[in-house]
Tab-separated table of N, CA and C in Angstrom:
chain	number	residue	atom	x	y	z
A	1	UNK	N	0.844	-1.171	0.000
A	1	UNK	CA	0.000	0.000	0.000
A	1	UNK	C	0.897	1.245	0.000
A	2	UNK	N	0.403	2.423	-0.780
A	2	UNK	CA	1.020	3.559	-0.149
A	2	UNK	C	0.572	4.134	0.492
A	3	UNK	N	1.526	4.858	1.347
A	3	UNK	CA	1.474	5.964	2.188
A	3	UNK	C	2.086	7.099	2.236
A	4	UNK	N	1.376	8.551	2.843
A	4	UNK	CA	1.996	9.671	2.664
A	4	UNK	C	2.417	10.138	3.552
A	5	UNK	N	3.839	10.669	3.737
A	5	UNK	CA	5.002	11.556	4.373
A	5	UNK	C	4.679	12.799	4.498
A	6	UNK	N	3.936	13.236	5.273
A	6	UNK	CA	3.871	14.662	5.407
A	6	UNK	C	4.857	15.433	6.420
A	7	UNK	N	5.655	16.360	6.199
A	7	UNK	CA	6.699	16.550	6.732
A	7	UNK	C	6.111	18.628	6.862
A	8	UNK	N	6.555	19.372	8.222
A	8	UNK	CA	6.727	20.402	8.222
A	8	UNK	C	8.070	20.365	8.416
A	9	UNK	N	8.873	21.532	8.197
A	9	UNK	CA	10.092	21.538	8.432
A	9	UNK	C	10.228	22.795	9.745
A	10	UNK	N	11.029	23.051	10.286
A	10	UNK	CA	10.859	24.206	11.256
A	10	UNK	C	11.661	25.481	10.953
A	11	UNK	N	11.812	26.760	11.196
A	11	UNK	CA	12.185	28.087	10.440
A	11	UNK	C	12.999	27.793	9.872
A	12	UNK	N	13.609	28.890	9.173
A	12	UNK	CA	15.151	28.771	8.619
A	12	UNK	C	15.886	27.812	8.363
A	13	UNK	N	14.738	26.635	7.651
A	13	UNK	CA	15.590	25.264	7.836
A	13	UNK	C	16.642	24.897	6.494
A	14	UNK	N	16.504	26.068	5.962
A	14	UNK	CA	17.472	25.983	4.484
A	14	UNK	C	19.087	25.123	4.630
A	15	UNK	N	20.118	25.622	5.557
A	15	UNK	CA	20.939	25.009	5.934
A	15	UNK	C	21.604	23.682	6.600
A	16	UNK	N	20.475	23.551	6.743
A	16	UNK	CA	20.802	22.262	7.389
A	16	UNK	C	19.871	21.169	6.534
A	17	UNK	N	18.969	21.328	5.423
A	17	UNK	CA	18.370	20.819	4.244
A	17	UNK	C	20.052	20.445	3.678
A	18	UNK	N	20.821	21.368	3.135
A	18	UNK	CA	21.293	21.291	2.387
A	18	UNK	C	22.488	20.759	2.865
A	19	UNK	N	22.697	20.379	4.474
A	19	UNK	CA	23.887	19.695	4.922
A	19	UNK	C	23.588	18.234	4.751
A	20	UNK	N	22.385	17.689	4.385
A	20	UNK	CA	22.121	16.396	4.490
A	20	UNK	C	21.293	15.758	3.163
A	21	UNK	N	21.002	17.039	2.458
A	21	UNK	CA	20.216	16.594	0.944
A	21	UNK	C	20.699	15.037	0.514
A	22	UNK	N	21.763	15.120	0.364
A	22	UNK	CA	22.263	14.110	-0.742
A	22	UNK	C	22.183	12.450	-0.010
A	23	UNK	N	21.887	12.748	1.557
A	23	UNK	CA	21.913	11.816	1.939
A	23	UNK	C	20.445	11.278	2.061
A	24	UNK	N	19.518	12.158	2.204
A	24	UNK	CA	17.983	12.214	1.992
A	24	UNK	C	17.641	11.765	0.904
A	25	UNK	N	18.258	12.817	-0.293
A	25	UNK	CA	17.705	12.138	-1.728
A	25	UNK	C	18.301	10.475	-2.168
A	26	UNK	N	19.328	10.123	-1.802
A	26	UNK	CA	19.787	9.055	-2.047
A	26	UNK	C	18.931	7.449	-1.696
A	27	UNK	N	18.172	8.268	0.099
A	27	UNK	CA	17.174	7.144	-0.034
A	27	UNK	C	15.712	7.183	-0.737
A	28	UNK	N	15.513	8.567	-1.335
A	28	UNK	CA	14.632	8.104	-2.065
A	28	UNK	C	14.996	7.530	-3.755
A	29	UNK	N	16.040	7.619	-4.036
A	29	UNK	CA	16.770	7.504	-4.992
A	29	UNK	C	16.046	5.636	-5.082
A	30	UNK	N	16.731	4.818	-4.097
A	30	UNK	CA	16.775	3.676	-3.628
A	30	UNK	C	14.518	3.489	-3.694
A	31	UNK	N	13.826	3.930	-3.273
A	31	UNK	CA	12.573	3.340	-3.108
A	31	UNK	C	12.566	3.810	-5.188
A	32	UNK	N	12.844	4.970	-5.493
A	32	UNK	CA	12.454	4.746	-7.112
A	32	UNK	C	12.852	4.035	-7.552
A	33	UNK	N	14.561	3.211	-7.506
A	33	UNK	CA	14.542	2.201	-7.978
A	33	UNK	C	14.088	1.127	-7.973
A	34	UNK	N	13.863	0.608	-6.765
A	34	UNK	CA	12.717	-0.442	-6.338
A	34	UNK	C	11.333	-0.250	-6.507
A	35	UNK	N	10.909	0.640	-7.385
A	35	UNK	CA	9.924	0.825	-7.986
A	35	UNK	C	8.380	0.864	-7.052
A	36	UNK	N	8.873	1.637	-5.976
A	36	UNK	CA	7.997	1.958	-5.139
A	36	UNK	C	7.499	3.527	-4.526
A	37	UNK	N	8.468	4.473	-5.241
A	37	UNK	CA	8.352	5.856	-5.114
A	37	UNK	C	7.050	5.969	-6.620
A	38	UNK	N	6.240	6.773	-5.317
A	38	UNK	CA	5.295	7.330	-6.147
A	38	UNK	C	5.258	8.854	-6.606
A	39	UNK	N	6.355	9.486	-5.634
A	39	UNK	CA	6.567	11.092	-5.912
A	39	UNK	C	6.636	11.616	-4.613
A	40	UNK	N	7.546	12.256	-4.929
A	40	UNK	CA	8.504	12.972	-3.332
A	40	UNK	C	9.232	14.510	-3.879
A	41	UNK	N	8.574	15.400	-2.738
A	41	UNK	CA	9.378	16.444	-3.375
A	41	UNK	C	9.017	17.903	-1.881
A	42	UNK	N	9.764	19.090	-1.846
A	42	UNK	CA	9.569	19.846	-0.891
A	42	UNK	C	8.186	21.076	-1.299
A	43	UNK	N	8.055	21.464	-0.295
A	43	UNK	CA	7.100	22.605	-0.334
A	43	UNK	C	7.794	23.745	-0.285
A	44	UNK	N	8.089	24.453	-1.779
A	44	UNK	CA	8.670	26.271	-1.349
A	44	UNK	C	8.096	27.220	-0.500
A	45	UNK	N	8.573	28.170	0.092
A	45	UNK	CA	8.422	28.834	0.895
A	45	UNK	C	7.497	29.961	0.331
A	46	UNK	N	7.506	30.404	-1.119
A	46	UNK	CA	7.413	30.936	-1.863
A	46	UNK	C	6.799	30.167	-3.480
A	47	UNK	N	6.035	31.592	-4.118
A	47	UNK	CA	5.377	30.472	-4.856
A	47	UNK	C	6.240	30.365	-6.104
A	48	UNK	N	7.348	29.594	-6.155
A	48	UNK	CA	8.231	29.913	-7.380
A	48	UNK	C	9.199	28.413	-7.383
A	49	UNK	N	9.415	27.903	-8.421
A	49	UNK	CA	10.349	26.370	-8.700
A	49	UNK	C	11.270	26.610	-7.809
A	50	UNK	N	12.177	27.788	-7.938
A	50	UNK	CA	13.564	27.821	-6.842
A	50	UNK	C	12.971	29.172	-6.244
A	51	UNK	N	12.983	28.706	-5.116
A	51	UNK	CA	12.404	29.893	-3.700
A	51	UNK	C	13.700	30.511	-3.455
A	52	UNK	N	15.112	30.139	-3.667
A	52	UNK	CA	16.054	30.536	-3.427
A	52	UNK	C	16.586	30.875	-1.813
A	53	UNK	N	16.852	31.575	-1.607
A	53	UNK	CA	17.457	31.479	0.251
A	53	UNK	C	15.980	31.760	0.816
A	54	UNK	N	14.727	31.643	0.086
A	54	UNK	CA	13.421	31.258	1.370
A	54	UNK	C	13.271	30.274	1.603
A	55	UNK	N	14.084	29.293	0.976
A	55	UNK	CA	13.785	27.889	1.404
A	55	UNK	C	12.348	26.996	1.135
A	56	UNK	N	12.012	26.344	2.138
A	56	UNK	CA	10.961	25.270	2.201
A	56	UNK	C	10.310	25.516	3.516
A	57	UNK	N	8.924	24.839	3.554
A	57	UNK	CA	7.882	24.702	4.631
A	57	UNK	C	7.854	23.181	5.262
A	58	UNK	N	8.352	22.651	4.048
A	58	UNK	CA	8.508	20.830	4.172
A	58	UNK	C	8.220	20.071	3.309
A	59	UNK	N	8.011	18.903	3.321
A	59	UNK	CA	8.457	17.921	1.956
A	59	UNK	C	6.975	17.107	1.931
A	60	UNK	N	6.742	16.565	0.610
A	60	UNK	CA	6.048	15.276	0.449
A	60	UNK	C	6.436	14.003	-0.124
A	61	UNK	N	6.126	12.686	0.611
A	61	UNK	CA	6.843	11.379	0.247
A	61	UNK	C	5.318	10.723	-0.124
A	62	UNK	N	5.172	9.826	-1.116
A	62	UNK	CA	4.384	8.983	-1.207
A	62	UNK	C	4.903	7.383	-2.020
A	63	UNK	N	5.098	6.982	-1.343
A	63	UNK	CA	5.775	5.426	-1.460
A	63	UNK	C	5.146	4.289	-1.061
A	64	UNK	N	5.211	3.340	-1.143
A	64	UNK	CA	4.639	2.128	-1.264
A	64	UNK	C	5.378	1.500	-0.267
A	65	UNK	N	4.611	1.001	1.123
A	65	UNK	CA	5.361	-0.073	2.108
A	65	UNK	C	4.537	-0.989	2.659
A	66	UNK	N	5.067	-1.923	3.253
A	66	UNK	CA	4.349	-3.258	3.400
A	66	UNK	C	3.535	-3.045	4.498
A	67	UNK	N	3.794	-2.030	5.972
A	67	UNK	CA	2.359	-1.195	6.691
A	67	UNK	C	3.330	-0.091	7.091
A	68	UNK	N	1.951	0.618	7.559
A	68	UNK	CA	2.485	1.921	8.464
A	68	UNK	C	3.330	1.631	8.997
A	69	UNK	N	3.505	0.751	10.006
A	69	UNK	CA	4.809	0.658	10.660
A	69	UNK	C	6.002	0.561	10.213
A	70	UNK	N	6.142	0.169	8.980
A	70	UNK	CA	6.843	0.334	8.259
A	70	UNK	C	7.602	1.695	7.846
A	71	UNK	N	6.258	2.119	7.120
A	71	UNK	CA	6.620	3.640	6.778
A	71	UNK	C	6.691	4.887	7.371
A	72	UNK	N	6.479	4.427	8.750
A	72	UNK	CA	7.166	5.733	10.510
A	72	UNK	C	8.075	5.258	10.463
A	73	UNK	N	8.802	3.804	10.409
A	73	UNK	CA	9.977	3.357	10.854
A	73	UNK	C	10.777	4.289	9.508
A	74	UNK	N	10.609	4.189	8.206
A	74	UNK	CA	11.426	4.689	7.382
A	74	UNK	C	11.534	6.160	7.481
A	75	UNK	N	10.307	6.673	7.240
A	75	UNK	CA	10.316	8.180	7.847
A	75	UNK	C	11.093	8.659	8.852
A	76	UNK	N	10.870	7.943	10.218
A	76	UNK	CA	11.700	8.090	11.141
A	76	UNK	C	13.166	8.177	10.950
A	77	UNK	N	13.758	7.524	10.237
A	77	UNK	CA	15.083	7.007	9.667
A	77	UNK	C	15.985	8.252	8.916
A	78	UNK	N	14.783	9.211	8.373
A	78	UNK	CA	15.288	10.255	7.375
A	78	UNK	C	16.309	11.290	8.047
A	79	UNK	N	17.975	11.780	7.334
A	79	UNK	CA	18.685	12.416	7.511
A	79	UNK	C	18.266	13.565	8.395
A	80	UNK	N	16.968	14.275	7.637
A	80	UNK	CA	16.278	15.360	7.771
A	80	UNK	C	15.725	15.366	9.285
A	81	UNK	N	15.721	14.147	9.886
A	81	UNK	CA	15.112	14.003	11.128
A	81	UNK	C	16.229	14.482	12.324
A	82	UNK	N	17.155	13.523	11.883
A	82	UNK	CA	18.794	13.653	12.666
A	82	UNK	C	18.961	15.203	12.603
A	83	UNK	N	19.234	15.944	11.123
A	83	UNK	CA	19.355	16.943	11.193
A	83	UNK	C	18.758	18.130	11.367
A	84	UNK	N	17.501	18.082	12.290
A	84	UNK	CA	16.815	19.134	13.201
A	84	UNK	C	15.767	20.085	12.081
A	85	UNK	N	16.245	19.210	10.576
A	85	UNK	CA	15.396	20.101	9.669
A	85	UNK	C	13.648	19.651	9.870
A	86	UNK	N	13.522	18.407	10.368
A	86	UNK	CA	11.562	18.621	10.138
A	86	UNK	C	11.302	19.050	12.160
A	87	UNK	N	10.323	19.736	12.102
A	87	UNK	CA	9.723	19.848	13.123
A	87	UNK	C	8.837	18.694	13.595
A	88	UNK	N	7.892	18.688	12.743
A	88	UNK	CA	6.466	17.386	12.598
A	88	UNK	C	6.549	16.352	11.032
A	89	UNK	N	6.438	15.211	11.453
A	89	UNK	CA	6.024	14.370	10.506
A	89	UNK	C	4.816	13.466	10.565
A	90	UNK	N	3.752	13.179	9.475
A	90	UNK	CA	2.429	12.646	9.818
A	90	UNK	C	3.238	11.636	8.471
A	91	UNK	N	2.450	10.442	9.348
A	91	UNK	CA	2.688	9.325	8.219
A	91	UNK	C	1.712	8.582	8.108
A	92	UNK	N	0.665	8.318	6.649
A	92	UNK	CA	-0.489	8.159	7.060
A	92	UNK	C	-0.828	7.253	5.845
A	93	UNK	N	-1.724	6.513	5.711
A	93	UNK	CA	-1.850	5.543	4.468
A	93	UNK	C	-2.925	6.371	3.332
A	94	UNK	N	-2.481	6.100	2.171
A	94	UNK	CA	-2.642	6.792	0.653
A	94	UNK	C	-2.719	5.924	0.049
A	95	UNK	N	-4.696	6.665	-0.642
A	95	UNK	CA	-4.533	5.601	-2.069
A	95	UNK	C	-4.746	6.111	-3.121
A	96	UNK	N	-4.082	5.771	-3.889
A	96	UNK	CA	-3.922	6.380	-4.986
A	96	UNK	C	-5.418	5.861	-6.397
A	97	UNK	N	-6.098	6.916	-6.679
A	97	UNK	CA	-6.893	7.285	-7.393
A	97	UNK	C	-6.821	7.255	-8.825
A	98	UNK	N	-5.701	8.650	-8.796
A	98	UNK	CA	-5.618	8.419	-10.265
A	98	UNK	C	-4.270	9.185	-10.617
């Protein structure tokens, strides 16, 4: 089933996004290849492709895992967590429509 990653991030979290990006994107890198990323991406701060030093509000994950528990445990797991960038994360089951 999938489920969705709802992530706020907390103020000024631009810097410390970008101390751990590559290690963030890498695991979603890993669920697209395993052909279970359904689409993952941040919320600008601003209404524009590159918000530039306004940064983000927070991210969306929607991926495919075997249960919720699963997908808090992975969520939980994220760089972004370690690195003080999300404030709140809701992890919640998604079905996909269309």
């Amino acid at each position: 089933m999938y489920y969705a990653v709802i992530s706020q991030d907390v103020e000024d979290s631009l810097e410390k996004r970008m101390s751990v990006r590559a290690d963030h994107v890498a695991r979603l890198e890993l669920l697209r290849d395993e052909g279970r990323l359904l689409t993952a991406g941040p919320h600008p701060k601003i209404d524009s492709e590159d918000p530039g030093p306004n940064g983000f509000t927070g991210s969306l994950i929607v991926a495919e895992f075997d249960s919720l528990e699963d997908a808090q445990a992975w969520a939980d797991a994220d760089p972004y967590i370690a690195a003080g960038v999300y404030e709140k994360v809701i992890v919640k089951p998604y079905k996909k429509v269309f």
